[in-house]
Amino acid sequence: MTIITFCNIKGGCGKTTGAISFASWLERYQKKRVHLVDANQQGSSNYWLRYLDTAMTSSHITDPDKIIELLPELNEEYDFVVVDGVPEVMEINKNLLCFSDSSVSPIQPVGLDIEAFCNKTLRLIKLARKVSRGLPSVAAAYLSRASVRSSSKQKALPQLDKIPEIKLLKTIIHDRKVVGDCFTEEAVIWDFKKNKTFLDSTQSAVKEFESLSQEIYELLKEI
């Protein structure tokens, strides 16, 4: 039983897409019993999940006290609990991290986003570790929504790799149209996997999310 929280206080970095994609990968390809927790007031991931072809269950929990009450119970019931965190510095994020075996932070490779992660999200992870005496055990990060042609990702990688508290994943998720269209198409990236008639960029997106999911999964085995 493992809890993974996709966490970054910066909005628009790909937390919801990452959480949905990884949770559905666990269920679809690893045959795991997975529960998705949407902690955001908007409820985007909980809403998205309703329209997917999946038996995965979900909860929309936005009360910090309810997180403390319900996360341990869900952890006992399912193989994996995947949490879509909140894009703000709030008590609920600290509570989520205090009960998470791992945090995974998508970060856009631009100066303000890297600065926000280092000054706020990373501080929150460190605080949770002090409060919980060690959780999350593993804090991982990956570059998300990177421009295919921009060199900004090559500049961002050395910056993030220097942070000792963070395991920087090798996979880079690029900003591709198919990823952004998944929500409106009532689909998840894996729905495009077998259809070879799609554009090469679509298949590249599928491969990137496969690589990311496998990296996170292997990381969790070390806990």
XYZ file of N, CA and C in Angstrom:
669
model
N 0.845 -1.194 0.000
C 0.000 0.000 0.000
C 0.884 1.249 0.000
N 0.686 2.098 -1.004
C 1.565 3.242 -1.201
C 0.749 4.478 -1.559
N 1.128 5.615 -0.971
C 0.488 6.895 -1.288
C 1.481 7.771 -2.036
N 1.075 8.263 -3.197
C 1.906 9.149 -4.012
C 1.151 10.444 -4.244
N 1.758 11.568 -3.874
C 1.120 12.863 -4.090
C 1.848 13.655 -5.160
N 1.108 14.062 -6.181
C 1.650 14.965 -7.192
C 1.520 16.379 -6.626
N 2.670 16.987 -6.364
C 2.689 18.205 -5.557
C 3.537 19.303 -6.182
N 2.940 20.453 -6.361
C 3.653 21.682 -6.719
C 2.691 22.829 -6.453
N 3.130 23.823 -5.709
C 2.220 24.928 -5.391
C 1.967 25.813 -6.606
N 2.726 25.623 -7.677
C 2.534 26.411 -8.897
C 1.471 25.755 -9.757
N 0.462 26.511 -10.126
C -0.593 25.980 -10.979
C -0.151 25.860 -12.424
N -0.838 25.010 -13.186
C -0.571 24.889 -14.615
C 0.675 24.120 -14.984
N 1.231 23.364 -14.034
C 2.493 22.655 -14.315
C 2.265 21.217 -14.779
N 1.046 20.731 -14.680
C 0.758 19.372 -15.144
C 0.510 18.354 -14.042
N 0.164 18.831 -12.845
C -0.104 17.909 -11.723
C -1.269 16.972 -12.029
N -2.378 17.539 -12.462
C -3.577 16.742 -12.706
C -3.338 15.732 -13.817
N -2.719 16.170 -14.903
C -2.411 15.255 -16.009
C -1.475 14.149 -15.547
N -0.468 14.518 -14.763
C 0.467 13.520 -14.246
C -0.204 12.511 -13.340
N -1.057 13.002 -12.438
C -1.742 12.121 -11.492
C -2.691 11.158 -12.209
N -3.494 11.680 -13.110
C -4.442 10.852 -13.855
C -3.708 9.817 -14.707
N -2.658 10.258 -15.395
C -1.916 9.361 -16.286
C -1.255 8.234 -15.505
N -0.627 8.569 -14.379
C 0.068 7.542 -13.599
C -0.924 6.589 -12.941
N -2.000 7.134 -12.394
C -3.004 6.285 -11.746
C -3.615 5.305 -12.745
N -3.947 5.793 -13.936
C -4.555 4.906 -14.937
C -3.537 3.903 -15.481
N -2.256 4.288 -15.532
C -1.194 3.350 -15.945
C -1.075 2.207 -14.944
N -1.108 2.544 -13.660
C -1.044 1.514 -12.612
C -2.199 0.531 -12.737
N -3.381 1.074 -12.967
C -4.556 0.207 -13.050
C -4.568 -0.606 -14.349
N -4.263 0.050 -15.444
C -4.409 -0.579 -16.754
C -3.299 -1.584 -17.074
N -2.064 -1.220 -16.746
C -0.923 -2.035 -17.166
C -0.251 -2.819 -16.040
N -0.422 -2.361 -14.805
C 0.150 -3.098 -13.676
C -0.917 -3.871 -12.890
N -2.174 -3.703 -13.304
C -3.297 -4.433 -12.694
C -3.389 -4.206 -11.178
N -3.170 -2.960 -10.772
C -3.216 -2.612 -9.359
C -4.573 -2.020 -8.997
N -4.926 -2.160 -7.725
C -6.132 -1.508 -7.203
C -5.734 -0.088 -6.804
N -6.293 0.875 -7.518
C -5.866 2.270 -7.375
C -7.046 3.154 -6.998
N -6.793 4.073 -6.089
C -7.790 5.084 -5.730
C -7.166 6.464 -5.964
N -7.907 7.334 -6.622
C -7.449 8.693 -6.894
C -8.086 9.662 -5.901
N -7.260 10.482 -5.268
C -7.761 11.530 -4.374
C -7.520 12.881 -5.028
N -8.576 13.629 -5.221
C -8.504 14.986 -5.750
C -8.652 15.950 -4.576
N -7.560 16.660 -4.256
C -7.581 17.567 -3.104
C -7.835 19.013 -3.502
N -7.985 19.254 -4.776
C -8.176 20.612 -5.282
C -9.656 21.006 -5.242
N -9.919 22.234 -4.848
C -11.303 22.719 -4.804
C -12.000 22.588 -6.154
N -11.261 22.783 -7.241
C -11.855 22.697 -8.575
C -12.383 21.299 -8.884
N -11.726 20.302 -8.357
C -12.154 18.919 -8.592
C -11.934 18.426 -10.006
N -10.916 18.950 -10.690
C -10.703 18.624 -12.104
C -10.411 17.148 -12.338
N -9.512 16.558 -11.527
C -9.165 15.154 -11.769
C -10.321 14.221 -11.429
N -11.065 14.552 -10.390
C -12.237 13.759 -10.018
C -13.287 13.813 -11.128
N -13.477 14.987 -11.698
C -14.427 15.180 -12.801
C -13.957 14.430 -14.047
N -12.668 14.552 -14.359
C -12.069 13.903 -15.534
C -12.250 12.390 -15.470
N -12.020 11.823 -14.288
C -12.068 10.378 -14.123
C -13.447 9.797 -14.449
N -14.485 10.576 -14.211
C -15.851 10.097 -14.470
C -16.058 9.710 -15.928
N -15.315 10.350 -16.833
C -15.537 10.157 -18.267
C -14.554 9.172 -18.889
N -13.724 8.564 -18.062
C -12.770 7.593 -18.582
C -13.331 6.175 -18.468
N -12.855 5.308 -19.345
C -13.254 3.903 -19.323
C -12.403 3.190 -18.278
N -12.823 3.282 -17.041
C -12.031 2.730 -15.941
C -12.928 2.357 -14.774
N -12.463 1.381 -14.021
C -13.177 0.993 -12.797
C -12.555 1.662 -11.578
N -11.563 2.521 -11.813
C -10.884 3.182 -10.708
C -11.836 4.066 -9.914
N -11.690 4.036 -8.599
C -12.520 4.876 -7.734
C -11.788 6.176 -7.397
N -12.536 7.152 -6.915
C -11.918 8.432 -6.581
C -12.671 9.111 -5.443
N -11.980 10.052 -4.810
C -12.563 10.880 -3.754
C -12.178 12.327 -4.005
N -13.081 13.219 -3.639
C -12.784 14.658 -3.707
C -12.726 15.158 -2.259
N -11.501 15.296 -1.739
C -11.314 15.641 -0.325
C -10.554 16.961 -0.229
N -11.202 17.982 0.251
C -10.578 19.306 0.317
C -10.422 19.837 1.748
N -10.856 19.049 2.717
C -10.748 19.423 4.123
C -9.456 18.834 4.697
N -8.539 19.657 5.238
C -7.269 19.154 5.786
C -7.454 18.075 6.849
N -8.463 18.224 7.695
C -8.709 17.223 8.738
C -9.199 15.901 8.156
N -9.987 15.990 7.087
C -10.479 14.778 6.425
C -9.329 13.998 5.777
N -8.325 14.740 5.300
C -7.141 14.082 4.738
C -6.487 13.206 5.798
N -6.309 13.760 7.001
C -5.708 13.008 8.107
C -6.560 11.786 8.460
N -7.864 11.954 8.397
C -8.791 10.886 8.770
C -8.880 9.788 7.714
N -8.941 10.187 6.429
C -9.283 9.235 5.381
C -8.102 8.614 4.644
N -6.981 9.329 4.516
C -5.858 8.776 3.753
C -5.360 7.439 4.312
N -5.171 7.317 5.636
C -4.731 6.017 6.159
C -5.718 4.895 5.864
N -7.015 5.194 5.902
C -8.031 4.180 5.609
C -7.960 3.737 4.149
N -7.806 4.708 3.248
C -7.696 4.386 1.824
C -6.418 3.598 1.544
N -5.382 3.931 2.261
C -4.104 3.243 2.086
C -4.206 1.763 2.450
N -5.047 1.451 3.412
C -5.245 0.059 3.809
C -6.080 -0.710 2.785
N -6.923 0.011 2.059
C -7.878 -0.639 1.162
C -7.342 -0.871 -0.244
N -6.402 -0.020 -0.686
C -5.940 -0.073 -2.073
C -4.433 -0.331 -2.152
N -3.994 -0.817 -3.320
C -2.558 -1.010 -3.551
C -1.846 0.337 -3.635
N -2.495 1.273 -4.320
C -1.926 2.605 -4.493
C -3.006 3.668 -4.327
N -2.643 4.739 -3.644
C -3.484 5.934 -3.582
C -2.690 7.046 -4.257
N -3.233 7.580 -5.336
C -2.575 8.656 -6.084
C -3.334 9.945 -5.815
N -2.601 10.972 -5.378
C -3.232 12.224 -4.963
C -2.864 13.363 -5.920
N -3.875 14.078 -6.353
C -3.684 15.313 -7.126
C -3.702 16.471 -6.134
N -2.516 17.031 -5.864
C -2.374 18.055 -4.833
C -2.934 19.416 -5.204
N -2.712 20.365 -4.308
C -3.305 21.702 -4.429
C -2.251 22.713 -4.896
N -2.579 23.571 -5.863
C -1.612 24.554 -6.355
C -1.527 25.816 -5.493
N -1.412 25.635 -4.205
C -1.297 26.758 -3.274
C -0.562 26.283 -2.025
N 0.019 27.235 -1.304
C 0.622 26.889 -0.011
C -0.505 26.862 1.010
N -0.993 25.665 1.292
C -2.124 25.505 2.204
C -1.852 24.348 3.156
N -2.565 24.338 4.270
C -2.398 23.288 5.267
C -2.662 21.907 4.678
N -3.587 21.821 3.731
C -3.941 20.523 3.170
C -2.752 19.886 2.460
N -1.913 20.704 1.806
C -0.733 20.150 1.145
C 0.243 19.557 2.152
N 0.433 20.245 3.271
C 1.327 19.729 4.306
C 0.784 18.400 4.843
N -0.528 18.342 5.077
C -1.134 17.101 5.576
C -0.987 15.957 4.571
N -1.182 16.271 3.298
C -1.015 15.263 2.252
C 0.396 14.687 2.260
N 1.376 15.583 2.305
C 2.772 15.148 2.262
C 3.163 14.349 3.497
N 2.590 14.694 4.635
C 2.905 13.980 5.883
C 2.442 12.528 5.854
N 1.500 12.203 4.977
C 1.000 10.835 4.871
C 1.453 10.149 3.582
N 2.264 10.836 2.787
C 2.664 10.293 1.483
C 4.000 9.572 1.555
N 4.061 8.396 0.940
C 5.329 7.680 0.833
C 6.252 8.380 -0.156
N 5.647 9.005 -1.163
C 6.431 9.706 -2.170
C 5.679 10.936 -2.659
N 6.445 11.981 -2.950
C 5.883 13.141 -3.647
C 6.528 13.211 -5.024
N 5.734 13.617 -6.002
C 6.232 13.762 -7.373
C 5.837 15.154 -7.846
N 6.841 15.946 -8.235
C 6.584 17.349 -8.589
C 6.896 17.618 -10.056
N 5.858 17.891 -10.862
C 6.107 18.351 -12.228
C 6.511 19.825 -12.187
N 7.558 20.185 -12.929
C 8.067 21.558 -12.904
C 8.283 22.038 -14.339
N 7.713 23.168 -14.675
C 7.970 23.746 -15.979
C 9.377 24.355 -15.986
N 10.136 24.170 -17.073
C 11.528 24.624 -17.100
C 11.693 26.114 -17.396
N 11.059 26.936 -16.589
C 11.208 28.390 -16.706
C 11.578 28.947 -15.335
N 12.260 30.101 -15.336
C 12.821 30.648 -14.110
C 11.859 30.791 -12.959
N 10.695 31.381 -13.204
C 9.739 31.624 -12.124
C 9.209 30.323 -11.530
N 9.008 29.332 -12.366
C 8.484 28.047 -11.883
C 9.529 27.298 -11.056
N 10.767 27.352 -11.486
C 11.845 26.703 -10.727
C 12.040 27.416 -9.396
N 11.981 28.749 -9.427
C 12.122 29.526 -8.196
C 10.979 29.227 -7.223
N 9.753 29.141 -7.742
C 8.590 28.840 -6.893
C 8.723 27.460 -6.281
N 9.226 26.502 -7.060
C 9.407 25.153 -6.515
C 10.438 25.163 -5.386
N 11.576 25.798 -5.625
C 12.658 25.802 -4.637
C 12.269 26.558 -3.366
N 11.562 27.675 -3.527
C 11.252 28.524 -2.373
C 10.013 28.088 -1.605
N 9.095 27.407 -2.270
C 7.827 27.102 -1.609
C 7.524 25.598 -1.540
N 7.490 24.926 -2.700
C 7.145 23.501 -2.685
C 8.193 22.690 -1.936
N 9.459 22.939 -2.228
C 10.535 22.206 -1.555
C 10.521 22.469 -0.049
N 10.247 23.710 0.318
C 10.152 24.053 1.744
C 9.027 23.265 2.404
N 7.926 23.112 1.699
C 6.779 22.359 2.216
C 7.138 20.881 2.409
N 7.888 20.329 1.468
C 8.319 18.930 1.570
C 9.229 18.750 2.783
N 10.165 19.673 2.960
C 11.079 19.605 4.108
C 10.319 19.718 5.431
N 9.327 20.606 5.467
C 8.525 20.778 6.671
C 7.747 19.516 6.992
N 7.153 18.904 5.955
C 6.396 17.658 6.160
C 7.301 16.565 6.709
N 8.519 16.504 6.233
C 9.459 15.485 6.714
C 9.798 15.680 8.194
N 9.863 16.926 8.616
C 10.134 17.193 10.031
C 8.942 16.793 10.902
N 7.767 17.143 10.429
C 6.555 16.858 11.195
C 6.295 15.355 11.272
N 6.462 14.660 10.141
C 6.120 13.236 10.062
C 7.291 12.316 10.375
N 8.443 12.928 10.644
C 9.678 12.158 10.892
C 10.073 11.300 9.701
N 10.022 11.921 8.529
C 10.591 11.234 7.365
C 9.754 11.138 6.114
N 8.462 11.387 6.196
C 7.618 11.299 5.001
C 7.456 12.675 4.354
N 7.458 12.701 3.021
C 7.591 11.582 2.096
C 9.016 11.025 2.051
N 9.123 9.699 1.988
C 10.428 9.037 1.973
C 11.234 9.424 0.741
N 10.546 9.536 -0.386
C 11.191 9.920 -1.643
C 10.451 11.114 -2.221
N 11.215 12.141 -2.570
C 10.645 13.313 -3.246
C 11.267 13.397 -4.634
N 10.447 13.190 -5.645
C 10.934 13.190 -7.025
C 10.395 14.403 -7.776
N 11.071 14.755 -8.855
C 10.628 15.867 -9.699
C 10.955 15.544 -11.156
N 10.175 16.119 -12.054
C 10.464 15.952 -13.485
C 10.061 17.224 -14.223
N 10.705 17.454 -15.360
C 10.356 18.616 -16.176
C 9.074 18.317 -16.938
N 8.157 19.271 -16.881
C 6.827 19.097 -17.462
C 6.492 20.282 -18.362
N 5.717 20.016 -19.390
C 5.257 21.046 -20.320
C 6.433 21.805 -20.936
N 7.492 21.082 -21.208
C 8.677 21.690 -21.821
C 8.454 21.882 -23.317
N 8.959 22.967 -23.844
C 8.877 23.204 -25.279
C 9.818 22.249 -26.001
N 9.345 21.649 -27.086
C 10.153 20.680 -27.830
C 11.419 21.333 -28.373
N 11.303 22.577 -28.840
C 12.431 23.237 -29.507
C 13.243 24.151 -28.590
N 12.733 24.464 -27.428
C 13.423 25.407 -26.544
C 14.605 24.754 -25.830
N 15.630 25.571 -25.558
C 16.806 25.089 -24.826
C 16.652 25.278 -23.318
N 15.516 25.805 -22.884
C 15.324 26.111 -21.466
C 15.424 24.861 -20.597
N 14.992 23.714 -21.129
C 15.043 22.477 -20.339
C 16.484 22.077 -20.030
N 17.384 22.333 -20.986
C 18.794 21.989 -20.751
C 19.418 22.877 -19.684
N 18.896 24.079 -19.537
C 19.376 24.976 -18.484
C 18.769 24.606 -17.130
N 17.525 24.117 -17.156
C 16.827 23.803 -15.908
C 17.338 22.526 -15.256
N 17.732 21.554 -16.058
C 18.144 20.253 -15.519
C 19.298 20.342 -14.513
N 20.383 21.061 -14.826
C 21.480 21.157 -13.847
C 21.066 21.861 -12.560
N 20.159 22.848 -12.679
C 19.682 23.555 -11.482
C 18.957 22.609 -10.532
N 18.069 21.809 -11.088
C 17.267 20.906 -10.260
C 18.089 19.713 -9.766
N 19.051 19.300 -10.568
C 19.867 18.142 -10.201
C 20.777 18.433 -9.001
N 20.979 19.701 -8.709
C 21.835 20.096 -7.587
C 21.100 20.050 -6.244
N 19.787 19.886 -6.270
C 19.007 19.901 -5.028
C 19.094 18.531 -4.369
N 19.756 18.416 -3.228
C 19.997 17.091 -2.629
C 18.743 16.373 -2.154
N 17.703 17.128 -1.815
C 16.487 16.500 -1.282
C 15.589 15.919 -2.379
N 15.926 16.179 -3.632
C 15.052 15.801 -4.742
C 15.728 14.786 -5.655
N 14.968 13.761 -6.028
C 15.407 12.820 -7.049
C 14.873 13.313 -8.388
N 15.771 13.800 -9.252
C 15.352 14.319 -10.549
C 15.195 13.165 -11.534
N 13.990 12.986 -12.044
C 13.725 11.912 -12.993
C 14.259 12.278 -14.382
N 14.602 11.264 -15.152
C 15.209 11.497 -16.463
C 14.194 11.911 -17.518
N 12.963 11.433 -17.377
C 11.944 11.703 -18.389
C 11.544 13.174 -18.400
N 11.417 13.724 -19.600
C 10.904 15.087 -19.783
C 9.574 14.983 -20.527
N 8.544 15.580 -19.960
C 7.236 15.625 -20.616
C 7.140 16.931 -21.405
N 6.983 16.800 -22.720
C 6.922 17.990 -23.562
C 5.480 18.467 -23.739
N 5.371 19.728 -24.056
C 4.057 20.373 -24.206
C 3.503 20.057 -25.590
N 2.717 19.004 -25.672
C 2.164 18.561 -26.956
C 0.646 18.702 -26.943
N 0.098 18.956 -28.107
C -1.333 19.226 -28.226
C -2.183 18.072 -27.707
N -1.787 16.843 -27.984
C -2.596 15.691 -27.591
C -2.740 15.601 -26.075
N -1.707 16.026 -25.346
C -1.764 15.975 -23.881
C -2.820 16.952 -23.368
N -2.803 18.157 -23.927
C -3.781 19.162 -23.524
C -5.202 18.811 -23.941
N -5.334 18.012 -25.004
C -6.661 17.666 -25.525
C -7.310 16.489 -24.789
N -6.534 15.771 -23.992
C -7.076 14.574 -23.343
C -8.326 14.869 -22.521
N -8.289 15.951 -21.751
C -9.422 16.275 -20.883
C -10.684 16.517 -21.708
N -10.575 17.370 -22.747
C -11.760 17.695 -23.557
C -12.219 16.512 -24.397
N -11.300 15.601 -24.711
C -11.647 14.410 -25.493
C -12.169 13.275 -24.608
N -12.245 13.535 -23.297
C -12.680 12.520 -22.327
C -11.844 11.247 -22.483
N -10.520 11.470 -22.535
C -9.583 10.370 -22.748
C -8.392 10.541 -21.831
N -7.549 9.519 -21.813
C -6.276 9.585 -21.122
C -5.228 9.220 -22.168
N -3.986 9.573 -21.938
C -2.953 9.428 -22.973
C -2.844 7.996 -23.490
N -3.161 7.000 -22.626
C -3.026 5.595 -23.030
C -4.053 5.198 -24.080
N -5.115 5.969 -24.221
C -6.126 5.663 -25.227
C -5.597 5.843 -26.651
N -4.463 6.533 -26.780
C -3.872 6.777 -28.095
C -2.729 5.810 -28.389
N -2.489 4.860 -27.489
C -1.291 4.021 -27.577
C -1.292 3.077 -28.779
N -2.403 2.416 -29.036
C -2.413 1.367 -30.050
C -2.748 1.856 -31.452
N -3.265 3.063 -31.571
C -3.668 3.562 -32.879
C -2.469 4.194 -33.588
N -1.920 3.504 -34.572
C -0.719 3.969 -35.257
C -0.999 5.035 -36.310
N -2.289 5.380 -36.492
C -2.613 6.394 -37.487
C -2.416 7.805 -36.941
N -2.207 7.929 -35.631
C -2.007 9.255 -35.055
C -0.634 9.804 -35.442
N -0.480 11.103 -35.305
C 0.767 11.770 -35.643
C 1.919 11.251 -34.790
N 3.129 11.415 -35.320
C 4.317 10.992 -34.571
C 4.405 11.694 -33.224
N 3.961 12.961 -33.170
C 4.030 13.712 -31.913
C 3.135 13.087 -30.847
N 2.022 12.489 -31.287
C 1.127 11.814 -30.346
C 1.792 10.568 -29.777
N 2.418 9.784 -30.646
C 3.118 8.590 -30.180
C 4.312 8.949 -29.305
N 4.942 10.095 -29.578
C 6.049 10.561 -28.735
C 5.538 10.896 -27.339
N 4.354 11.496 -27.275
C 3.753 11.828 -25.976
C 3.451 10.561 -25.189
N 2.919 9.551 -25.858
C 2.623 8.278 -25.195
C 3.902 7.673 -24.624
N 4.968 7.680 -25.409
C 6.246 7.109 -24.966
C 6.811 7.865 -23.769
N 6.645 9.192 -23.779
C 7.147 9.985 -22.653
C 6.409 9.642 -21.364
N 5.101 9.514 -21.435
C 4.329 9.183 -20.236
C 4.572 7.736 -19.799
N 4.840 6.850 -20.750
C 5.215 5.481 -20.388
C 6.532 5.482 -19.616
N 7.490 6.238 -20.115
C 8.799 6.324 -19.473
C 8.681 6.937 -18.077
N 7.883 7.996 -17.958
C 7.686 8.654 -16.662
C 7.035 7.700 -15.659
N 5.990 7.019 -16.096
C 5.279 6.097 -15.206
C 6.195 4.980 -14.724
N 6.995 4.447 -15.630
C 7.915 3.379 -15.265
C 8.971 3.877 -14.281
N 9.462 5.096 -14.491
C 10.449 5.672 -13.572
C 9.884 5.837 -12.165
N 8.669 6.365 -12.084
C 8.046 6.556 -10.775
C 7.808 5.212 -10.113
N 7.335 4.249 -10.890
C 7.043 2.914 -10.347
C 8.298 2.249 -9.788
N 9.386 2.349 -10.523
C 10.660 1.768 -10.062
C 11.152 2.474 -8.811
N 10.919 3.772 -8.750
C 11.327 4.546 -7.579
C 10.564 4.098 -6.328
N 9.291 3.794 -6.514
C 8.454 3.371 -5.384
C 8.875 2.011 -4.839
N 9.469 1.192 -5.691
C 9.930 -0.123 -5.249
C 11.062 -0.012 -4.235
N 11.756 1.133 -4.244
C 12.890 1.327 -3.348
C 12.457 1.720 -1.938
N 11.193 2.110 -1.789
C 10.714 2.578 -0.478
C 10.534 1.398 0.472
